[in-house]
Amino acid sequence: MRTIKSAVTGLMILALSVLFLSACGQRKTTIPEERLIRVGFSQVGSESDWRMANTASMTAALSEANGFELIFDNAKQRQENQLLAIRNFIQQDVDFIVLAPIAESGWDDVLQEAAAAGIPVIIVDRQIDVEDKNLYTSWVGSDFLQEGRTAVHWLEECLREQGREDEPLRILHIQGTDGATAQIMRSRALDEAVEVHPSWEIVAKLPGEYTEAKSYELVRDFLQRGEQIDVVYSENDNMSFGAIRALEEAGIPYGGEGGVMILSFDAVRDALRFCLEGKINLCVECNPLHGPRVASLIRQLDAGEQPAKETYVDETFFSSNTITEEMIEARDY
Ligand code: AHR
């Protein structure tokens, strides 16, 4: 009986300390200036040019010269690796954990462990779906739904200008990693548009996992079945590169005025070059340069300030009709 009682008391103390720490969302003491701030960063992987630019931005901002000791972990696109990395960070008693989550779900338990250890967690890029929002202090990233709506709106305008708004439109939808905010929201924007345009049809949804190789294979096999398409809606640039390779091999005209329209997300440099050459019709920007933003969030939390819970970054788009060499030169990634 006594054992049960003390176990219950122990659990209550743990629950209260989790509550206390998560309500604070910050460490109790400020780290002395002469000491580096120890940050564990769990990165999704290196699946795309966007991701490489994101990693470069994070490692540059969280450098020793800037007062940080960064422990970086590349999860190679596997959530179990991210969970392991976070548990390692907790064991190493880092000052802050930064998580770029592969998918929205599956984080409650591990983030409760981080809260119990008193380690604040910052989420970057995609979002997480946890029951208790106090399990993370802040999130910074893109408005992925808005990105999708920007693409859809551009397509509507383009078809209207060409007098094709009522013609049948066969769309090949190449999706990113299942359950990632970028996938969920960009897909939602297209699904919403198809609902209101009776002549639009999604002929296939292919799980491209944000990689060029996977997208190439899937689009190649799809085209070999003799399917006809008017638009490729590809949820990142690397998957667009794969689709373009498959279209080229199949001898199907793409881009420009009369070819299969390519709508792409990220706007990395190589995609913008394709856009300038007329190979990609539209690049919707997804900004990966979160390093300085995350560094600033850590500094605020360390100073005992309460930063905004959510910060959306500003983004734009580039179309093959309006893009210039100067625009590409002015870009950082
Ligand atoms: O979450 C952002 C997405 O993830 C980018 O669009 C993609 O390129 C990356 O891998």
Tab-separated table of C-alpha atoms and ligand atoms in Angstrom:
chain	number	residue	atom	x	y	z
A	1	MET	CA	0.000	0.000	0.000
A	2	ARG	CA	2.819	2.346	1.038
A	3	THR	CA	4.623	1.582	-2.278
A	4	ILE	CA	1.515	2.480	-4.280
A	5	LYS	CA	1.113	5.684	-2.285
A	6	SER	CA	4.686	6.797	-2.822
A	7	ALA	CA	4.490	5.899	-6.524
A	8	VAL	CA	1.359	8.049	-6.838
A	9	THR	CA	3.047	10.911	-4.971
A	10	GLY	CA	6.092	10.559	-7.232
A	11	LEU	CA	3.899	10.726	-10.315
A	12	MET	CA	2.111	13.793	-8.967
A	13	ILE	CA	5.413	15.549	-8.323
A	14	LEU	CA	6.567	14.677	-11.840
A	15	ALA	CA	3.297	15.923	-13.309
A	16	LEU	CA	3.517	19.164	-11.317
A	17	SER	CA	7.110	19.780	-12.335
A	18	VAL	CA	6.176	19.152	-15.987
A	19	LEU	CA	3.310	21.596	-15.599
A	20	PHE	CA	5.557	24.169	-13.955
A	21	LEU	CA	8.308	23.895	-16.521
A	22	SER	CA	5.989	23.772	-19.498
A	23	ALA	CA	4.047	26.757	-18.230
A	24	CYS	CA	7.335	28.649	-17.968
A	25	GLY	CA	8.588	27.353	-21.303
A	26	GLN	CA	12.076	28.408	-20.358
A	27	ARG	CA	15.002	27.484	-18.199
A	28	LYS	CA	15.045	28.899	-14.696
A	29	THR	CA	18.478	30.523	-14.998
A	30	THR	CA	20.123	32.551	-17.713
A	31	ILE	CA	23.256	30.934	-19.121
A	32	PRO	CA	26.413	32.851	-18.072
A	33	GLU	CA	27.828	34.980	-20.880
A	34	GLU	CA	31.222	33.263	-20.867
A	35	ARG	CA	29.606	29.864	-21.530
A	36	LEU	CA	28.388	28.645	-24.937
A	37	ILE	CA	24.665	27.885	-25.181
A	38	ARG	CA	24.325	24.156	-25.892
A	39	VAL	CA	21.712	23.421	-28.546
A	40	GLY	CA	20.621	20.025	-29.858
A	41	PHE	CA	19.139	20.301	-33.345
A	42	SER	CA	17.233	17.384	-34.840
A	43	GLN	CA	17.074	17.895	-38.600
A	44	VAL	CA	14.718	15.844	-40.814
A	45	GLY	CA	17.339	14.803	-43.340
A	46	SER	CA	19.022	16.028	-46.489
A	47	GLU	CA	16.298	15.122	-48.944
A	48	SER	CA	16.195	18.384	-50.899
A	49	ASP	CA	18.130	21.498	-51.900
A	50	TRP	CA	15.795	23.393	-49.551
A	51	ARG	CA	16.836	21.175	-46.651
A	52	MET	CA	20.544	21.668	-47.402
A	53	ALA	CA	20.026	25.444	-47.437
A	54	ASN	CA	18.137	25.161	-44.147
A	55	THR	CA	20.917	23.121	-42.515
A	56	ALA	CA	23.532	25.601	-43.756
A	57	SER	CA	21.523	28.493	-42.323
A	58	MET	CA	21.057	26.760	-38.950
A	59	THR	CA	24.691	25.695	-38.560
A	60	ALA	CA	25.975	29.139	-39.548
A	61	ALA	CA	23.690	30.928	-37.083
A	62	LEU	CA	24.225	28.483	-34.205
A	63	SER	CA	28.026	28.619	-34.477
A	64	GLU	CA	30.605	28.939	-31.713
A	65	ALA	CA	31.474	32.392	-32.994
A	66	ASN	CA	27.865	33.342	-32.237
A	67	GLY	CA	28.006	31.845	-28.736
A	68	PHE	CA	26.478	28.399	-29.389
A	69	GLU	CA	27.644	24.811	-29.157
A	70	LEU	CA	25.539	22.967	-31.704
A	71	ILE	CA	24.892	19.236	-31.514
A	72	PHE	CA	23.484	18.406	-34.930
A	73	ASP	CA	21.617	15.228	-35.811
A	74	ASN	CA	20.484	14.252	-39.314
A	75	ALA	CA	17.503	11.885	-38.977
A	76	LYS	CA	17.691	10.682	-42.581
A	77	GLN	CA	13.943	11.149	-43.053
A	78	ARG	CA	12.978	8.777	-40.202
A	79	GLN	CA	10.894	9.851	-37.237
A	80	GLU	CA	12.356	7.129	-34.994
A	81	ASN	CA	15.792	8.697	-35.532
A	82	GLN	CA	14.401	12.064	-34.470
A	83	LEU	CA	12.936	10.570	-31.291
A	84	LEU	CA	16.280	8.958	-30.518
A	85	ALA	CA	18.133	12.216	-31.165
A	86	ILE	CA	15.852	14.165	-28.810
A	87	ARG	CA	16.323	11.562	-26.074
A	88	ASN	CA	20.090	11.832	-26.566
A	89	PHE	CA	19.895	15.614	-26.268
A	90	ILE	CA	17.955	15.224	-23.019
A	91	GLN	CA	20.596	12.837	-21.680
A	92	GLN	CA	23.307	15.321	-22.593
A	93	ASP	CA	21.316	17.993	-20.744
A	94	VAL	CA	21.489	20.543	-23.567
A	95	ASP	CA	20.155	24.032	-22.861
A	96	PHE	CA	17.708	24.056	-25.782
A	97	ILE	CA	16.305	21.538	-28.238
A	98	VAL	CA	15.417	22.579	-31.773
A	99	LEU	CA	13.242	20.218	-33.767
A	100	ALA	CA	12.509	20.302	-37.508
A	101	PRO	CA	9.810	17.597	-37.417
A	102	ILE	CA	9.330	15.137	-40.247
A	103	ALA	CA	5.581	14.891	-39.590
A	104	GLU	CA	3.020	16.578	-37.367
A	105	SER	CA	2.081	13.679	-35.086
A	106	GLY	CA	3.965	11.449	-32.653
A	107	TRP	CA	5.758	13.992	-30.450
A	108	ASP	CA	3.731	14.108	-27.203
A	109	ASP	CA	5.736	11.566	-25.201
A	110	VAL	CA	9.225	12.717	-26.094
A	111	LEU	CA	8.366	16.378	-25.588
A	112	GLN	CA	6.911	15.563	-22.179
A	113	GLU	CA	10.283	14.036	-21.355
A	114	ALA	CA	12.040	17.215	-22.501
A	115	ALA	CA	9.655	19.302	-20.374
A	116	ALA	CA	10.282	17.084	-17.354
A	117	ALA	CA	14.017	17.662	-17.851
A	118	GLY	CA	13.382	21.433	-18.030
A	119	ILE	CA	14.662	21.799	-21.582
A	120	PRO	CA	12.764	24.273	-23.757
A	121	VAL	CA	11.927	23.075	-27.264
A	122	ILE	CA	11.721	25.257	-30.370
A	123	ILE	CA	10.001	23.926	-33.484
A	124	VAL	CA	11.211	25.053	-36.884
A	125	ASP	CA	9.853	24.637	-40.445
A	126	ARG	CA	6.905	22.157	-40.253
A	127	GLN	CA	4.490	22.210	-37.330
A	128	ILE	CA	3.626	19.596	-34.702
A	129	ASP	CA	0.248	18.414	-33.486
A	130	VAL	CA	0.479	17.912	-29.709
A	131	GLU	CA	-2.311	17.894	-27.148
A	132	ASP	CA	-0.511	20.349	-24.882
A	133	LYS	CA	0.767	23.370	-26.817
A	134	ASN	CA	2.968	24.227	-23.829
A	135	LEU	CA	5.238	21.354	-24.813
A	136	TYR	CA	7.059	23.727	-27.135
A	137	THR	CA	7.931	27.349	-26.616
A	138	SER	CA	7.841	28.707	-30.164
A	139	TRP	CA	7.487	27.723	-33.783
A	140	VAL	CA	8.888	29.519	-36.831
A	141	GLY	CA	8.238	28.492	-40.420
A	142	SER	CA	6.185	28.945	-43.576
A	143	ASP	CA	2.498	29.365	-44.222
A	144	PHE	CA	2.268	26.229	-46.356
A	145	LEU	CA	-1.458	26.637	-46.998
A	146	GLN	CA	-0.868	30.125	-48.324
A	147	GLU	CA	1.917	28.781	-50.552
A	148	GLY	CA	-0.501	26.252	-52.033
A	149	ARG	CA	-3.190	28.877	-52.522
A	150	THR	CA	-0.674	31.146	-54.252
A	151	ALA	CA	0.068	28.360	-56.739
A	152	VAL	CA	-3.592	27.611	-57.337
A	153	HIS	CA	-4.471	31.273	-57.763
A	154	TRP	CA	-1.653	31.710	-60.276
A	155	LEU	CA	-2.939	28.702	-62.229
A	156	GLU	CA	-6.486	30.095	-62.289
A	157	GLU	CA	-5.227	33.448	-63.608
A	158	CYS	CA	-3.001	31.816	-66.194
A	159	LEU	CA	-5.831	29.642	-67.555
A	160	ARG	CA	-8.162	32.644	-67.592
A	161	GLU	CA	-5.663	34.672	-69.640
A	162	GLN	CA	-5.374	31.771	-72.096
A	163	GLY	CA	-9.186	31.429	-72.293
A	164	ARG	CA	-8.920	27.864	-70.968
A	165	GLU	CA	-10.705	28.270	-67.656
A	166	ASP	CA	-13.527	25.888	-68.585
A	167	GLU	CA	-11.437	23.303	-70.427
A	168	PRO	CA	-10.700	19.943	-68.792
A	169	LEU	CA	-7.465	20.097	-66.796
A	170	ARG	CA	-5.664	16.892	-65.849
A	171	ILE	CA	-3.371	17.454	-62.900
A	172	LEU	CA	-0.589	15.156	-61.763
A	173	HIS	CA	-0.068	15.774	-58.049
A	174	ILE	CA	3.347	14.820	-56.634
A	175	GLN	CA	3.168	14.899	-52.855
A	176	GLY	CA	5.819	15.371	-50.190
A	177	THR	CA	6.337	13.229	-47.087
A	178	ASP	CA	2.978	12.028	-45.816
A	179	GLY	CA	1.839	13.894	-42.691
A	180	ALA	CA	4.317	16.778	-42.973
A	181	THR	CA	2.718	20.212	-42.680
A	182	ALA	CA	4.180	21.191	-46.041
A	183	GLN	CA	2.470	18.167	-47.604
A	184	ILE	CA	-0.834	18.502	-45.757
A	185	MET	CA	-1.302	22.188	-46.503
A	186	ARG	CA	-0.056	22.297	-50.099
A	187	SER	CA	-2.285	19.286	-50.818
A	188	ARG	CA	-5.219	20.959	-49.080
A	189	ALA	CA	-4.910	24.042	-51.288
A	190	LEU	CA	-5.076	21.926	-54.441
A	191	ASP	CA	-7.960	19.800	-53.144
A	192	GLU	CA	-9.917	22.956	-52.295
A	193	ALA	CA	-9.362	24.277	-55.818
A	194	VAL	CA	-10.447	21.032	-57.477
A	195	GLU	CA	-13.662	21.186	-55.421
A	196	VAL	CA	-14.604	24.526	-56.963
A	197	HIS	CA	-13.432	23.811	-60.518
A	198	PRO	CA	-15.579	21.022	-62.011
A	199	SER	CA	-13.302	20.783	-65.068
A	200	TRP	CA	-10.181	20.124	-62.975
A	201	GLU	CA	-9.211	16.549	-62.180
A	202	ILE	CA	-6.337	15.130	-60.153
A	203	VAL	CA	-5.398	12.130	-62.290
A	204	ALA	CA	-2.959	10.715	-59.720
A	205	LYS	CA	-1.365	11.527	-56.379
A	206	LEU	CA	2.194	10.196	-56.267
A	207	PRO	CA	4.128	9.938	-52.956
A	208	GLY	CA	7.399	11.592	-54.013
A	209	GLU	CA	8.770	12.006	-50.451
A	210	TYR	CA	10.387	15.324	-51.420
A	211	THR	CA	13.181	13.601	-53.339
A	212	GLU	CA	14.157	13.856	-56.977
A	213	ALA	CA	14.898	10.136	-57.312
A	214	LYS	CA	11.540	8.955	-55.979
A	215	SER	CA	9.609	11.476	-58.038
A	216	TYR	CA	11.501	10.546	-61.214
A	217	GLU	CA	10.703	6.837	-60.783
A	218	LEU	CA	7.033	7.415	-60.015
A	219	VAL	CA	6.448	9.892	-62.843
A	220	ARG	CA	8.363	7.702	-65.321
A	221	ASP	CA	6.179	4.690	-64.451
A	222	PHE	CA	3.043	6.806	-64.536
A	223	LEU	CA	3.845	8.193	-68.002
A	224	GLN	CA	4.686	4.734	-69.320
A	225	ARG	CA	1.030	3.847	-68.750
A	226	GLY	CA	0.210	6.384	-71.485
A	227	GLU	CA	-1.595	8.821	-69.147
A	228	GLN	CA	-2.245	12.354	-70.455
A	229	ILE	CA	-1.608	15.382	-68.221
A	230	ASP	CA	-1.797	19.160	-68.487
A	231	VAL	CA	-0.282	20.209	-65.157
A	232	VAL	CA	2.282	18.880	-62.696
A	233	TYR	CA	1.678	20.221	-59.181
A	234	SER	CA	4.840	19.199	-57.410
A	235	GLU	CA	5.224	19.871	-53.693
A	236	ASN	CA	8.928	20.733	-53.956
A	237	ASP	CA	11.587	21.665	-56.495
A	238	ASN	CA	13.551	18.446	-56.269
A	239	MET	CA	10.463	16.412	-57.110
A	240	SER	CA	9.910	18.803	-60.043
A	241	PHE	CA	13.436	18.050	-61.278
A	242	GLY	CA	12.610	14.333	-61.177
A	243	ALA	CA	9.302	14.872	-63.001
A	244	ILE	CA	11.017	16.987	-65.658
A	245	ARG	CA	13.575	14.252	-66.295
A	246	ALA	CA	10.765	11.722	-66.738
A	247	LEU	CA	8.825	14.047	-69.080
A	248	GLU	CA	11.959	14.647	-71.160
A	249	GLU	CA	12.636	10.929	-71.478
A	250	ALA	CA	9.029	10.352	-72.527
A	251	GLY	CA	9.362	13.115	-75.150
A	252	ILE	CA	6.493	15.112	-73.645
A	253	PRO	CA	6.752	18.909	-74.043
A	254	TYR	CA	6.619	20.786	-70.729
A	255	GLY	CA	6.894	24.334	-69.414
A	256	GLY	CA	6.650	27.338	-71.756
A	257	GLU	CA	3.331	28.265	-73.317
A	258	GLY	CA	1.976	24.990	-74.682
A	259	GLY	CA	3.651	22.229	-72.678
A	260	VAL	CA	2.644	20.476	-69.489
A	261	MET	CA	2.632	23.267	-66.898
A	262	ILE	CA	5.035	22.743	-63.998
A	263	LEU	CA	4.081	24.312	-60.667
A	264	SER	CA	6.766	23.925	-58.041
A	265	PHE	CA	7.484	24.885	-54.421
A	266	ASP	CA	10.639	26.141	-52.689
A	267	ALA	CA	12.228	28.418	-55.347
A	268	VAL	CA	15.788	27.186	-54.860
A	269	ARG	CA	18.389	28.580	-57.259
A	270	ASP	CA	18.383	25.657	-59.736
A	271	ALA	CA	14.592	25.777	-59.949
A	272	LEU	CA	14.675	29.510	-60.577
A	273	ARG	CA	17.163	28.891	-63.411
A	274	PHE	CA	14.678	26.380	-64.873
A	275	CYS	CA	11.983	29.003	-64.451
A	276	LEU	CA	14.065	31.562	-66.355
A	277	GLU	CA	14.607	28.998	-69.130
A	278	GLY	CA	10.833	28.379	-69.267
A	279	LYS	CA	11.114	24.785	-68.002
A	280	ILE	CA	9.194	25.503	-64.791
A	281	ASN	CA	6.181	27.802	-65.068
A	282	LEU	CA	5.880	28.767	-61.425
A	283	CYS	CA	8.129	28.591	-58.353
A	284	VAL	CA	6.407	29.425	-55.066
A	285	GLU	CA	8.942	30.453	-52.473
A	286	CYS	CA	9.447	28.484	-49.262
A	287	ASN	CA	12.100	30.285	-47.253
A	288	PRO	CA	14.651	27.962	-45.563
A	289	LEU	CA	16.803	30.629	-43.896
A	290	HIS	CA	15.578	30.004	-40.358
A	291	GLY	CA	18.977	29.943	-38.622
A	292	PRO	CA	19.061	33.598	-37.517
A	293	ARG	CA	15.387	33.413	-36.502
A	294	VAL	CA	15.980	30.392	-34.279
A	295	ALA	CA	19.126	31.953	-32.783
A	296	SER	CA	17.104	35.037	-31.924
A	297	LEU	CA	14.340	32.933	-30.306
A	298	ILE	CA	16.938	31.167	-28.144
A	299	ARG	CA	18.461	34.491	-27.097
A	300	GLN	CA	15.029	35.823	-26.138
A	301	LEU	CA	14.179	32.713	-24.118
A	302	ASP	CA	17.571	32.777	-22.432
A	303	ALA	CA	16.949	36.383	-21.433
A	304	GLY	CA	13.678	35.326	-19.808
A	305	GLU	CA	11.524	36.896	-22.522
A	306	GLN	CA	8.463	35.208	-23.988
A	307	PRO	CA	8.735	35.272	-27.802
A	308	ALA	CA	5.744	34.902	-30.121
A	309	LYS	CA	4.285	31.396	-30.064
A	310	GLU	CA	4.121	31.258	-33.867
A	311	THR	CA	6.025	33.225	-36.485
A	312	TYR	CA	5.217	32.930	-40.186
A	313	VAL	CA	7.875	34.139	-42.617
A	314	ASP	CA	7.101	36.335	-45.631
A	315	GLU	CA	7.277	34.589	-48.987
A	316	THR	CA	6.769	35.381	-52.659
A	317	PHE	CA	6.590	33.557	-56.007
A	318	PHE	CA	8.323	33.653	-59.389
A	319	SER	CA	6.785	32.902	-62.764
A	320	SER	CA	8.587	32.198	-66.024
A	321	ASN	CA	6.910	35.292	-67.537
A	322	THR	CA	8.380	37.717	-65.054
A	323	ILE	CA	11.584	36.241	-63.592
A	324	THR	CA	14.935	37.856	-64.477
A	325	GLU	CA	18.599	36.940	-64.083
A	326	GLU	CA	18.962	39.801	-61.570
A	327	MET	CA	16.247	38.290	-59.362
A	328	ILE	CA	18.119	34.986	-59.268
A	329	GLU	CA	21.438	36.698	-58.526
A	330	ALA	CA	19.856	38.524	-55.586
A	331	ARG	CA	18.812	35.260	-53.925
A	332	ASP	CA	20.704	33.659	-51.021
A	333	TYR	CA	19.916	30.001	-51.822
B	1	AHR	O1	9.075	21.524	-44.973
B	1	AHR	C1	9.616	22.196	-46.054
B	1	AHR	C2	9.762	21.251	-47.212
B	1	AHR	O2	10.649	20.215	-46.829
B	1	AHR	C3	10.352	21.814	-48.465
B	1	AHR	O3	9.401	22.214	-49.396
B	1	AHR	C4	11.051	20.624	-49.000
B	1	AHR	O4	11.904	20.874	-50.069
B	1	AHR	C5	11.660	20.085	-47.809
B	1	AHR	O5	12.245	18.888	-47.883
